[in-house]
Short mmCIF file of C-alpha atoms in Angstrom, two decimals:
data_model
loop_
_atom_site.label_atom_id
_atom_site.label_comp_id
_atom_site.label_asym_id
_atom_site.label_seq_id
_atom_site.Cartn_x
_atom_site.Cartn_y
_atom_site.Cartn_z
CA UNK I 1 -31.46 -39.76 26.42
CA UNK I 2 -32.87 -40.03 22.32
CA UNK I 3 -31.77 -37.37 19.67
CA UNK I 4 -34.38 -37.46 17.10
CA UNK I 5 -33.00 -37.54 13.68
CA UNK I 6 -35.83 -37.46 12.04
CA UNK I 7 -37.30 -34.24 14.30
CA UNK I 8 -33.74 -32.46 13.45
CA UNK I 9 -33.83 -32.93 9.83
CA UNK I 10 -37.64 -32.42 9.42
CA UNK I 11 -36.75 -28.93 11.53
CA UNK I 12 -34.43 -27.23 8.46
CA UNK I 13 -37.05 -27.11 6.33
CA UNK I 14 -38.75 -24.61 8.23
CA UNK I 15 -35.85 -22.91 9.13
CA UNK I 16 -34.27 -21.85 5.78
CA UNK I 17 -36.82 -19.62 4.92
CA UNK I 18 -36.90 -18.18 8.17
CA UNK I 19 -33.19 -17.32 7.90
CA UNK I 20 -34.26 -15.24 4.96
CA UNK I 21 -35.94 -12.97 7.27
CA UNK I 22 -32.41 -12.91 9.96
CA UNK I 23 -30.90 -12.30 6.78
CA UNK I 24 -32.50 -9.50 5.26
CA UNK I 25 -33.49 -7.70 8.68
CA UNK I 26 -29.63 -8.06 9.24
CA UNK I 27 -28.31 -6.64 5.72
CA UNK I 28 -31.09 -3.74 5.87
CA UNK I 29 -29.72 -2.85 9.54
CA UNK I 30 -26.37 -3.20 8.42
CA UNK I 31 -26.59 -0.82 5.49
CA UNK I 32 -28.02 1.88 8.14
CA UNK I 33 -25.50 1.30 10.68
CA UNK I 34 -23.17 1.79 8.03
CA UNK I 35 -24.71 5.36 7.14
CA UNK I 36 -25.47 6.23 10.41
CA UNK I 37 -21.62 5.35 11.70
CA UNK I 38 -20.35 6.80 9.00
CA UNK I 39 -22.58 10.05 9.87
CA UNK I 40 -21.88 10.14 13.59
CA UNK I 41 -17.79 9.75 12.51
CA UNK I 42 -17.44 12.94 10.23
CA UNK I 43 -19.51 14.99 12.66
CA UNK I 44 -17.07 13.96 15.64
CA UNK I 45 -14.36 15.56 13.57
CA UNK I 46 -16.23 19.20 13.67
CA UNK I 47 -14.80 19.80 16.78
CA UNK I 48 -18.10 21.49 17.46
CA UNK I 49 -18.19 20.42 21.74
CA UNK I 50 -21.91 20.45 21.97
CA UNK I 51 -22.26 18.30 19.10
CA UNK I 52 -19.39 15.81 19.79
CA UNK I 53 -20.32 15.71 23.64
CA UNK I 54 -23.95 14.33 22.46
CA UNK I 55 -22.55 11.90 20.60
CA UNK I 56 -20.55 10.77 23.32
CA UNK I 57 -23.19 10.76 25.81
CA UNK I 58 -25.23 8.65 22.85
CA UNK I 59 -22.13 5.78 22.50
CA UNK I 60 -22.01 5.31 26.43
CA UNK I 61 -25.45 5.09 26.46
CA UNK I 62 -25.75 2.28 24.04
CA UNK I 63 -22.33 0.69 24.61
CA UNK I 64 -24.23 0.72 28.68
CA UNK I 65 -26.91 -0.82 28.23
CA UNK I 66 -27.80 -4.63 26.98
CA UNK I 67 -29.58 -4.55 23.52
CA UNK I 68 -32.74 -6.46 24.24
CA UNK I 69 -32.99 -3.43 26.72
CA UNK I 70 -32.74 -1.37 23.90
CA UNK I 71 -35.47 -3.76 21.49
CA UNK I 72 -37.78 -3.43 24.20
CA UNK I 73 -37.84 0.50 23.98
CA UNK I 74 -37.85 0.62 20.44
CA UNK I 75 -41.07 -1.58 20.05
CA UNK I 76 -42.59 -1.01 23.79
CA UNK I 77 -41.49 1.80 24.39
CA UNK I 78 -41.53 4.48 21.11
CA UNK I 79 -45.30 3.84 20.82
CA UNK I 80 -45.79 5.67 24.06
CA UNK I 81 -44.25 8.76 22.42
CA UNK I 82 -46.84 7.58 19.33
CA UNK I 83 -44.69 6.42 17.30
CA UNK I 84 -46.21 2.73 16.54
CA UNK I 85 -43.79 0.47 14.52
CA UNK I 86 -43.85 -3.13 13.27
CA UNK I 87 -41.79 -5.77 15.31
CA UNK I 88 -39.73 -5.90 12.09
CA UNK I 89 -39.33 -1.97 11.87
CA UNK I 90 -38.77 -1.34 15.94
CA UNK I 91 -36.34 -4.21 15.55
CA UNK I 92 -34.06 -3.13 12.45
CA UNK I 93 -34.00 0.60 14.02
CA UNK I 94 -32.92 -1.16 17.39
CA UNK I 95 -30.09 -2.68 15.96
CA UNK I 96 -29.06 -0.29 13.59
CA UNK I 97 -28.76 2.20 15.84
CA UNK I 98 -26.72 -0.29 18.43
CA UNK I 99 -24.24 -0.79 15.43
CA UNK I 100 -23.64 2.20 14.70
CA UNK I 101 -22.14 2.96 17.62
CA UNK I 102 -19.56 0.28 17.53
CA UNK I 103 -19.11 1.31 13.70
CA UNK I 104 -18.30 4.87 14.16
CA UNK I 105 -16.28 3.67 17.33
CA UNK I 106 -14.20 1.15 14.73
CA UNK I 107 -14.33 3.66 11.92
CA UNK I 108 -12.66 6.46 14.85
CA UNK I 109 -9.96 3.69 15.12
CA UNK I 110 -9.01 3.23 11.69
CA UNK I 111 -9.23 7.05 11.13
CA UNK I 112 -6.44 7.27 14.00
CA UNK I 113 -3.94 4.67 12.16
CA UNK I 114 -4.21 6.52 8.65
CA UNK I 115 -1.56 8.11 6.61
CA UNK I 116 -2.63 11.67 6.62
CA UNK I 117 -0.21 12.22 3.44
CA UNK I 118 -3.12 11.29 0.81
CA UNK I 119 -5.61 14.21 2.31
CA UNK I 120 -2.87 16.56 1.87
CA UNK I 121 -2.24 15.55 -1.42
CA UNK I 122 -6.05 16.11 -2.07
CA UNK I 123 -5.94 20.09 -0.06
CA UNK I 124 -2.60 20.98 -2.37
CA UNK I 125 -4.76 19.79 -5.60
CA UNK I 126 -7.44 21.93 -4.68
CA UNK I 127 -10.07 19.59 -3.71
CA UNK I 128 -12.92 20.61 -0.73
CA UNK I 129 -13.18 19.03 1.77
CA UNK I 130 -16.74 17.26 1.22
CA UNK I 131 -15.28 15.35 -1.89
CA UNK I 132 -11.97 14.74 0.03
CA UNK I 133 -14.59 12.71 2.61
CA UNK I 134 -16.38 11.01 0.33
CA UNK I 135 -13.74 9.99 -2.45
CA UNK I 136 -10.62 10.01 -0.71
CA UNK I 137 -11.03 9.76 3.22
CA UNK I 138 -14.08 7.23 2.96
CA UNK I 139 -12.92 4.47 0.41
CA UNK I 140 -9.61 3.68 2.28
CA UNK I 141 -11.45 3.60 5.80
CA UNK I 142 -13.87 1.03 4.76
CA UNK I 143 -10.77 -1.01 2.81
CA UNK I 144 -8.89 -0.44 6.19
CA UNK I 145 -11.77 -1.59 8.45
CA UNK I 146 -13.29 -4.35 6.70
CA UNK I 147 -12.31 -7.47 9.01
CA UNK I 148 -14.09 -5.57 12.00
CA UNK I 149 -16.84 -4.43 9.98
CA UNK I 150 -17.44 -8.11 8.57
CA UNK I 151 -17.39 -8.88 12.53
CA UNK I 152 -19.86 -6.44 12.88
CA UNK I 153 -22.19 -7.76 10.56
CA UNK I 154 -22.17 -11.08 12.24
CA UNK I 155 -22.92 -9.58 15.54
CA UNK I 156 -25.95 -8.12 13.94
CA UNK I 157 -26.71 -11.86 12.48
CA UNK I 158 -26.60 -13.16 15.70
CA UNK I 159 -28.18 -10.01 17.16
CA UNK I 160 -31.56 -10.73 14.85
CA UNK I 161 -32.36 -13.93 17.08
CA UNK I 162 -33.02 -11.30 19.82
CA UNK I 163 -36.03 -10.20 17.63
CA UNK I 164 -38.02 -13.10 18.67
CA UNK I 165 -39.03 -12.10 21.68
CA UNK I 166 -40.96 -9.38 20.06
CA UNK I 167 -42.75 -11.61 17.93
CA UNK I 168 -40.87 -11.33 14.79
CA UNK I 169 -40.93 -15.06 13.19
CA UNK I 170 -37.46 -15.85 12.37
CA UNK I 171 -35.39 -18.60 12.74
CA UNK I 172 -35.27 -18.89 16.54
CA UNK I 173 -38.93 -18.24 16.58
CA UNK I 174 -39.69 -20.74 14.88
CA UNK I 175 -37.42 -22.93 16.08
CA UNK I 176 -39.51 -22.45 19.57
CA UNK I 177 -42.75 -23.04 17.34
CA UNK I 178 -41.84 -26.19 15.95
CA UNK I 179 -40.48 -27.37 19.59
CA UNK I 180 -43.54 -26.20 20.87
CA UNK I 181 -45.85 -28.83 18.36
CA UNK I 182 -43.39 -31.12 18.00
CA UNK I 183 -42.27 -31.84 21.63
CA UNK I 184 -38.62 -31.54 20.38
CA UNK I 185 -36.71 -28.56 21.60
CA UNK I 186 -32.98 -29.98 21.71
CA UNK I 187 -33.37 -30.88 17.78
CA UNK I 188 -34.90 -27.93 16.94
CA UNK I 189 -33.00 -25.53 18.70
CA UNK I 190 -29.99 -26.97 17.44
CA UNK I 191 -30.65 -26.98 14.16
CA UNK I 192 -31.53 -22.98 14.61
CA UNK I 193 -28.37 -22.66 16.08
CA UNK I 194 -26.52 -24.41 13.08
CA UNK I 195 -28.91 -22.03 10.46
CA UNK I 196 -28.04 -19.18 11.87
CA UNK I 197 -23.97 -20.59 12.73
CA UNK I 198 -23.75 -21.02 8.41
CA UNK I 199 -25.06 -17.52 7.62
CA UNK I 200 -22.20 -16.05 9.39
CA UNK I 201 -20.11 -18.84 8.21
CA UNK I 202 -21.01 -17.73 4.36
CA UNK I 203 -20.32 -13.97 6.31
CA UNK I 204 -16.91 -14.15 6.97
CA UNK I 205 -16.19 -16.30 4.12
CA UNK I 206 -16.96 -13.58 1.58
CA UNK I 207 -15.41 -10.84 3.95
CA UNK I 208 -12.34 -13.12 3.58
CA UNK I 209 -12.83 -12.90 -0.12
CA UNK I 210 -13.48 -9.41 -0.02
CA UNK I 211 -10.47 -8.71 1.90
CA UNK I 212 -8.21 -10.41 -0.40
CA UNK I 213 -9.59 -8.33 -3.32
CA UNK I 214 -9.01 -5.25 -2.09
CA UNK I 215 -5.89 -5.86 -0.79
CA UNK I 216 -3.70 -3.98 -3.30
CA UNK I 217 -6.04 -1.21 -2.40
CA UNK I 218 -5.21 -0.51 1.39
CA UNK I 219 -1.78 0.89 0.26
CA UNK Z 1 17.02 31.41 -18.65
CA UNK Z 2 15.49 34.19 -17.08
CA UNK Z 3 16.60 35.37 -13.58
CA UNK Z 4 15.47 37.90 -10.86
CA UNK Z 5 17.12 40.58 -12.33
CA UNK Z 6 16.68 40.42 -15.99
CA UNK Z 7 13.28 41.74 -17.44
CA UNK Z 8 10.63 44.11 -15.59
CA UNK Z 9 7.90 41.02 -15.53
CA UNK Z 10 5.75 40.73 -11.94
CA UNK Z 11 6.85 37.48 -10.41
CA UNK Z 12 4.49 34.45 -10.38
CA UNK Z 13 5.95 33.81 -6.79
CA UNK Z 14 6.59 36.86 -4.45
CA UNK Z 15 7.34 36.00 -0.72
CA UNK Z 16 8.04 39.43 1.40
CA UNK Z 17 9.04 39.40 5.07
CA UNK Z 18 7.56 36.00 5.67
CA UNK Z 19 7.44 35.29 9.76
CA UNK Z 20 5.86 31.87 11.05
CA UNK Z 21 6.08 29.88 14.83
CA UNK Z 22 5.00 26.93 15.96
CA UNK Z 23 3.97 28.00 19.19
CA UNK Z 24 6.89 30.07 20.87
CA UNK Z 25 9.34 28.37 18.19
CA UNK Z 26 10.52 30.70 15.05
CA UNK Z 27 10.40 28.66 11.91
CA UNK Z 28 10.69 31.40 9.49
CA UNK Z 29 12.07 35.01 9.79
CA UNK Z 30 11.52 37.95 7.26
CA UNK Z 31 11.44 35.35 4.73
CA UNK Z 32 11.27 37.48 1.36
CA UNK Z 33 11.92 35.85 -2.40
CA UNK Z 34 10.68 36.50 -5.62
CA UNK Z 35 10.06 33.53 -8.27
CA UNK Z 36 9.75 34.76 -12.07
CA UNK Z 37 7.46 32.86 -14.79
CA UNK Z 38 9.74 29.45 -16.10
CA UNK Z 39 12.04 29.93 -13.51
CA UNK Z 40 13.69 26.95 -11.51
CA UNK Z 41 14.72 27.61 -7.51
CA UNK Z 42 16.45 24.77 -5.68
CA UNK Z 43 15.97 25.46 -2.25
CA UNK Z 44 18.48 23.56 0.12
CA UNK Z 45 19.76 23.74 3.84
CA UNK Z 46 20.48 21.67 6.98
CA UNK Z 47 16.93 19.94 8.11
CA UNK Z 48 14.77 22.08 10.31
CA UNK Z 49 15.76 25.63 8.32
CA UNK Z 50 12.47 25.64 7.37
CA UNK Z 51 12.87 25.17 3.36
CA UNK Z 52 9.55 22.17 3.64
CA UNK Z 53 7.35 25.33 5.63
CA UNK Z 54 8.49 27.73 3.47
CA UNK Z 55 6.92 25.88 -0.08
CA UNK Z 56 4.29 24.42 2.05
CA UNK Z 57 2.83 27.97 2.84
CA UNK Z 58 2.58 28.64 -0.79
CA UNK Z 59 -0.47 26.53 -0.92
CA UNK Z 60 -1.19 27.32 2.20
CA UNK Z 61 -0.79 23.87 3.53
CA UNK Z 62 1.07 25.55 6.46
CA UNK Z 63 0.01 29.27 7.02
CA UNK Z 64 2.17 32.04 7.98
CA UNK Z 65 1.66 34.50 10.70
CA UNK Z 66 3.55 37.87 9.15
CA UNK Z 67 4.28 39.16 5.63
CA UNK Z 68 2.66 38.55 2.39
CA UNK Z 69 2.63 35.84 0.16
CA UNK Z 70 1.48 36.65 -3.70
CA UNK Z 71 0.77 33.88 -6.16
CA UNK Z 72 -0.04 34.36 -9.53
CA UNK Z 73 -1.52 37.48 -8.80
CA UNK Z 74 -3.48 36.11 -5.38
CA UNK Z 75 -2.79 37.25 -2.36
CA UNK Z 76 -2.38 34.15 -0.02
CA UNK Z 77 -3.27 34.34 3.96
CA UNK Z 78 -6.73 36.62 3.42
CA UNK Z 79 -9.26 33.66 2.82
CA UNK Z 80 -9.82 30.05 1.83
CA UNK Z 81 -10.96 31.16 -1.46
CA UNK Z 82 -7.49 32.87 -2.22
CA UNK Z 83 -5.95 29.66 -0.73
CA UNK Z 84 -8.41 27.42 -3.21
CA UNK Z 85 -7.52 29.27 -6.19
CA UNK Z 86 -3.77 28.82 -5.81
CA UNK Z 87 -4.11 25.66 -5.30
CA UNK Z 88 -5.73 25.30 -8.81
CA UNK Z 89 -2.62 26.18 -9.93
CA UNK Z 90 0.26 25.21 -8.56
CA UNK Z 91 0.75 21.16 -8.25
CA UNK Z 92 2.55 19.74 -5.29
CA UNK Z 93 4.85 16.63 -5.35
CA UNK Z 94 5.58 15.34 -1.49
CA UNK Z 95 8.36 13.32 -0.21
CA UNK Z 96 6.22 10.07 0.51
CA UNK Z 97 4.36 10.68 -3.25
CA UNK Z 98 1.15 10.82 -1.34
CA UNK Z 99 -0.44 8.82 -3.56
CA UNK Z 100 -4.18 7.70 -3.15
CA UNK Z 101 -3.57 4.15 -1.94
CA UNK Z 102 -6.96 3.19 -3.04
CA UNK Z 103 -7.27 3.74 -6.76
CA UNK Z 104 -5.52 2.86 -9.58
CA UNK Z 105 -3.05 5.82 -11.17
CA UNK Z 106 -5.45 6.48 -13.79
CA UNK Z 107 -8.52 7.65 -11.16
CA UNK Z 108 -5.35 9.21 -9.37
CA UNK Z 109 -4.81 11.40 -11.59
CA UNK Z 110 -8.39 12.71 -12.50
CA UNK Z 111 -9.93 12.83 -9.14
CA UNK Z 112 -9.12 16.27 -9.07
CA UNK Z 113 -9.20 17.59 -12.79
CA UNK Z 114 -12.55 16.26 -12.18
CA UNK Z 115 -13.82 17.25 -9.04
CA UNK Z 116 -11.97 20.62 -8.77
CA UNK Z 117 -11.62 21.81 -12.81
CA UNK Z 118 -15.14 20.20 -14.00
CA UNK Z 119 -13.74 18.09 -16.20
CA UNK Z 120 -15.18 15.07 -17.68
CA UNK Z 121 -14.35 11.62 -17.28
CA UNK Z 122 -13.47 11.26 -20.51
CA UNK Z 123 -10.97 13.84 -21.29
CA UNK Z 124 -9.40 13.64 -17.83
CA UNK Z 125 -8.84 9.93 -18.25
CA UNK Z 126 -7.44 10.62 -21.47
CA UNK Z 127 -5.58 13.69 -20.29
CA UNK Z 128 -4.21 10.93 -17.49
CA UNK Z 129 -3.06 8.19 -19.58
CA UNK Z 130 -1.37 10.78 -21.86
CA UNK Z 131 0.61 12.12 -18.74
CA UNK Z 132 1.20 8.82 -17.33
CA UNK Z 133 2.83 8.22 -20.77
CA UNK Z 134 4.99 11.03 -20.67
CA UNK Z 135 6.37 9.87 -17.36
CA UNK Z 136 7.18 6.58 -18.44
CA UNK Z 137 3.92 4.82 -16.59
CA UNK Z 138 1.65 4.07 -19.70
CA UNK Z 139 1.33 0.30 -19.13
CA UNK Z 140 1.35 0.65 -15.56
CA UNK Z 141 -1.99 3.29 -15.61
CA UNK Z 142 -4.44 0.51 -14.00
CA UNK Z 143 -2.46 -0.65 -11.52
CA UNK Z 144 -2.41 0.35 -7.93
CA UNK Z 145 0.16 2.51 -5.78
CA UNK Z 146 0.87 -0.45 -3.74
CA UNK Z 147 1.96 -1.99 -6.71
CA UNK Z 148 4.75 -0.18 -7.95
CA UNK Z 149 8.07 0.96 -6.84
CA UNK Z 150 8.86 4.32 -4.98
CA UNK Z 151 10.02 5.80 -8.25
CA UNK Z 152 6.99 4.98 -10.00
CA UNK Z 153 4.76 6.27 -7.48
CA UNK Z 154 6.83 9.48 -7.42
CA UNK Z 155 6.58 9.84 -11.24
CA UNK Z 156 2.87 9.02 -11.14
CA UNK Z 157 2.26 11.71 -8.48
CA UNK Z 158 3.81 14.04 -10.91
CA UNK Z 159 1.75 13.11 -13.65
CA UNK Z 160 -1.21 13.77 -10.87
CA UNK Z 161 -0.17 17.23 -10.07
CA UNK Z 162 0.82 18.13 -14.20
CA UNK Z 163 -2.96 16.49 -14.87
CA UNK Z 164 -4.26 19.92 -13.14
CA UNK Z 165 -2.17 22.09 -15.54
CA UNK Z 166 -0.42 23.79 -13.56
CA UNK Z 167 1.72 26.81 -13.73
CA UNK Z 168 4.10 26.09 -10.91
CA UNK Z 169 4.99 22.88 -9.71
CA UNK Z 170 6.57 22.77 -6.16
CA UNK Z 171 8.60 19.92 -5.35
CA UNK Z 172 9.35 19.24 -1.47
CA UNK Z 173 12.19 16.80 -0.94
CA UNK Z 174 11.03 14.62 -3.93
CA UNK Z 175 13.61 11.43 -4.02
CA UNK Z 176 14.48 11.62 -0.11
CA UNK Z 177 11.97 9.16 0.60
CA UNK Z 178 13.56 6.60 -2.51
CA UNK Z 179 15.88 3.98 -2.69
CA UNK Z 180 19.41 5.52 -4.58
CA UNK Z 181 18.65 3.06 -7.47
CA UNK Z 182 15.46 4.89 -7.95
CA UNK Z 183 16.41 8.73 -7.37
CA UNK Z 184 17.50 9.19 -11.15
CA UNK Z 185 13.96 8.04 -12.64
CA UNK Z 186 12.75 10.87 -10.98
CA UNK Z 187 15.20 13.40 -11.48
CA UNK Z 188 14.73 13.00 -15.26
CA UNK Z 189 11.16 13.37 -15.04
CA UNK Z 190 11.86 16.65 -13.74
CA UNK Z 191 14.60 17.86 -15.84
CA UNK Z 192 12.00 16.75 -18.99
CA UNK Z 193 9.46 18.84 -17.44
CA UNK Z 194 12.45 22.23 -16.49
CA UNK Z 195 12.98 21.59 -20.08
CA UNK Z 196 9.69 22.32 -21.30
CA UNK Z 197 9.46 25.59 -19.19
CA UNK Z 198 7.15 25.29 -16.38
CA UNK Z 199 8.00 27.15 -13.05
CA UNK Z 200 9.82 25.17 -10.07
CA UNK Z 201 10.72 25.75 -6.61
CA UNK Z 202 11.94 22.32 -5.87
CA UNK Z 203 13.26 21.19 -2.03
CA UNK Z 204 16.11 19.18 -2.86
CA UNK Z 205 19.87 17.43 -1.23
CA UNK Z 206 20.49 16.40 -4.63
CA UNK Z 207 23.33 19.40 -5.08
CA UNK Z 208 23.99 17.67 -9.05
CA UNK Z 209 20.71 18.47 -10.27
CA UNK Z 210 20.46 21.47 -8.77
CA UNK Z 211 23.97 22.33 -10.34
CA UNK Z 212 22.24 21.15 -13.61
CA UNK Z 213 18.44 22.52 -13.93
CA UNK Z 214 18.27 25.42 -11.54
CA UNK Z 215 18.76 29.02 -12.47
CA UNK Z 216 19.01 30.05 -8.85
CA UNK Z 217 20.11 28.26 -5.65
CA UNK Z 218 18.83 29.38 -2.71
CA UNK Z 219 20.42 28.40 1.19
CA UNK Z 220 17.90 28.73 4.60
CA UNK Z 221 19.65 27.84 7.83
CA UNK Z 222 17.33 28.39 11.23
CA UNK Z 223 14.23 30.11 8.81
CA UNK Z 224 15.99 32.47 6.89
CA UNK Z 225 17.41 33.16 3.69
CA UNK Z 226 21.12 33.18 4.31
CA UNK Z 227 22.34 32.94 0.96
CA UNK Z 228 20.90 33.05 -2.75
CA UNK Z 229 22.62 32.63 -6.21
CA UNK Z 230 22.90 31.10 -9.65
CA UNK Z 231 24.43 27.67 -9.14
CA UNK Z 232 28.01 28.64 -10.64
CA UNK Z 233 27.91 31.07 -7.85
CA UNK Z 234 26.60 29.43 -5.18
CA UNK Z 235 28.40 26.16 -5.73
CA UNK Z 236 32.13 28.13 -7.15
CA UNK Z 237 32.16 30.82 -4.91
CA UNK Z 238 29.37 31.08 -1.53
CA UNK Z 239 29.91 34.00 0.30
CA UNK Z 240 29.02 33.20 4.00
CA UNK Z 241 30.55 30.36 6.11
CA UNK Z 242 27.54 28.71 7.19
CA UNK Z 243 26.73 28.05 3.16
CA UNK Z 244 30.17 26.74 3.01
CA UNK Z 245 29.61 24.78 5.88
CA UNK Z 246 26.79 23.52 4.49
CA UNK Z 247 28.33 22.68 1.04
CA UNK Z 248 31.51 21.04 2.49
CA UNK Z 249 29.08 18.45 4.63
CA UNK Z 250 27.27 18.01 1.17
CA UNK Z 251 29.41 17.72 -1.49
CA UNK Z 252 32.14 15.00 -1.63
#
């Protein structure tokens, strides 16, 4: 039994820039999760049954079924209905659309626990109810959620690695590359693991900030 | 000041024969009261009498099911638009202040001059830190709800309604919610603004203030209006035993 020093150092190198790509694939899905979450949660509160019963039918779906499943028909799969997208595109789209059904499931949960008082402040001033989503309903359930949406986003960190297996070269892809010339897997491998294990690291860390700044602000 | 009687002007507030239930439960019956321009109404009575329902269904926050409610000329009950234009007019002050928890009391206050009136940011901020001024909250106008005492945030949800100019200013159970310490901060805020005329219907237990600032005092026990009268009146000489009742468990 040998660890290679040398193969584990030479390994980050490679790596870092890869993590870019985890990175932004990860942010970019995250900011459409976040729409699309925050989409599928105000139209569950129409009450319209049609509407909220496709929605549901949607979240078991996805919370069902595993999420490579769900890669596979995004990149496989869609171009059979002729829509042909990059690894990178199918891949963002997958996982976008896998977190934002946990986000509008965490954003119906933080909905439940708030004071209702400030939206009634907002009807007796006179304000509609679009602007009483977006500038009073809205701020305070992202301030309320943010420790399970900063989970979230690490999820989606980890859930980039999955994009590998349809070709997209990030860091676990090229981790297997470099094993693959080098001979080397253990070191390489684990230093993917340890890339990808200090991006959410950094993650949470800010969340933590982020929390503690807007802490006066959850009321 | 004026009263219901004196001169021939149409009321800003006219409630007639005001029915409402929750389901099979009667929470106001043939409700009917009239409110005249710069007038002050204490409304008080036993919890559950309805007194909260009744001022919440003059902005329609809670609707009613019979009679008609007139506001400033609009008739309240026909459509959202009636409801939306009342609203533009008549501020609201709640028992838990109600504040918006996450913005400071500056954006507190013009979130609605600005979203509802069309106001810029500029003159609704200044309008703001004028009327957190006036309320005694000038150097506290960045900070955040969370930040301040009950009686702060109740004074800086009045300066929120007042930053809407309105022309009546309902009040429901404002210093219930606020440690005793705190319930005079308040109550001068709203004698300053009784002083300077504007209309009130305030929902109140505090029997000295209403003794002080109100012209009329009016008693609801199981949703109606058992009993309604100037304060040396009401408090000197109440006709019906269940206001006495009332007054005896009240006053000490």
């Amino acid at each position: 039994m040998d660890f290679d020093l040398v193969a584990f150092g030479d390994a980050f190198p490679r790596l870092l820039p890869a993590a870019l790509t985890n990175l932004t694939i990860a942010l970019v899905a995250m900011t459409l999760a976040l729409i699309g979450g925050t989409v599928l949660t105000v139209l569950r509160t129409t009450g319209i049954g049609l509407l909220t019963g496709a929605i549901g039918v949607l979240i078991s779906f996805i919370r069902g079924t595993p999420i490579l499943v769900q890669i596979f028909l995004f990149y496989y799969g869609l171009p059979a209905l002729g829509l042909d997208l990059t690894p990178i595109q199918a891949g963002v789209l997958a996982i976008a659309l896998n977190s934002s059904i946990f986000i509008t499931e965490i954003m119906r949960g933080g909905l439940s626990g708030m004071d209702p008082g400030p939206v009634e402040a907002a009807i007796a001033l006179g304000v509609r109810a679009r602007t009483i989503w977006t500038r009073v309903i809205l701020p305070q359930l992202y301030i309320r959620i943010l420790p399970p949406l900063v989970n979230e986003l690490t999820t989606i960190v980890k859930g980039t690695a999955l994009l590998s297996v349809i070709t997209v070269v990030e860091v676990l892809r090229t981790a297997q590359q470099i094993a693959n010339t080098t001979f080397r897997p253990l070191e390489a491998l684990l230093a993917a693991a340890i890339v990808l294990f200090a991006l959410n690291l950094a993650i949470s860390q800010l969340g933590r900030r982020l929390e503690t700044r807007f802490a006066a602000r959850r009321g | 000041m004026s009263n219901s009687d004196a001169a021939p002007v149409a009321p800003i507030i006219s409630v007639t024969g005001v029915s409402k239930w929750y389901g099979a439960f009667q929470v106001l019956t043939d409700v009917s009261l009239s409110v005249a321009k710069g007038e002050k109404v204490v409304i008080c009575g036993p919890s559950g009498s309805g007194k909260s329902t009744l001022i919440r269904c003059l902005n329609q926050l809670e609707q009613h099911q019979q009679g008609s409610i007139v506001v400033d000329g609009i008739e309240l009950g026909k459509s959202e638009s009636a409801a939306q234009a009342v609203r533009r007019e008549v501020g609201m002050v709640f028992q838990h202040f109600n504040l918006f928890p996450h913005l400071d009391l500056v954006q507190n206050c013009v979130l609605a001059p600005m979203s509802v009136r069309g106001m810029s940011r500029r003159a609704a901020e200044a309008m703001a830190v004028k009327l957190l001024e006036r309320v005694r909250l000038g150097e506290h106008a960045h900070k955040y709800p969370s930040q301040l005492s009950g009686g702060q945030q109740q004074r800086a949800a009045i300066a929120r309604a007042l930053c809407m100019e309105p022309r009546v200013m309902l009040f429901d159970e404002p210093t219930s919610a606020l440690d005793p310490e705190m319930v005079g901060e308040v109550l001068d805020t709203m004698r300053g603004l009784a002083a300077e005329g504007m209309t009130m219907m305030i929902v109140t237990h505090e029997m000295g203030f209403a003794r002080q600032v109100a012209d009329r005092v009016v008693f609801m026990d199981r949703g109606q209006i058992v009993e309604q009268a100037p304060p040396a009146a009401f408090f000197g000489a109440p006709v019906h035993e269940r206001t006495r009742r009332f007054l005896s468990q009240v006053l000490h």
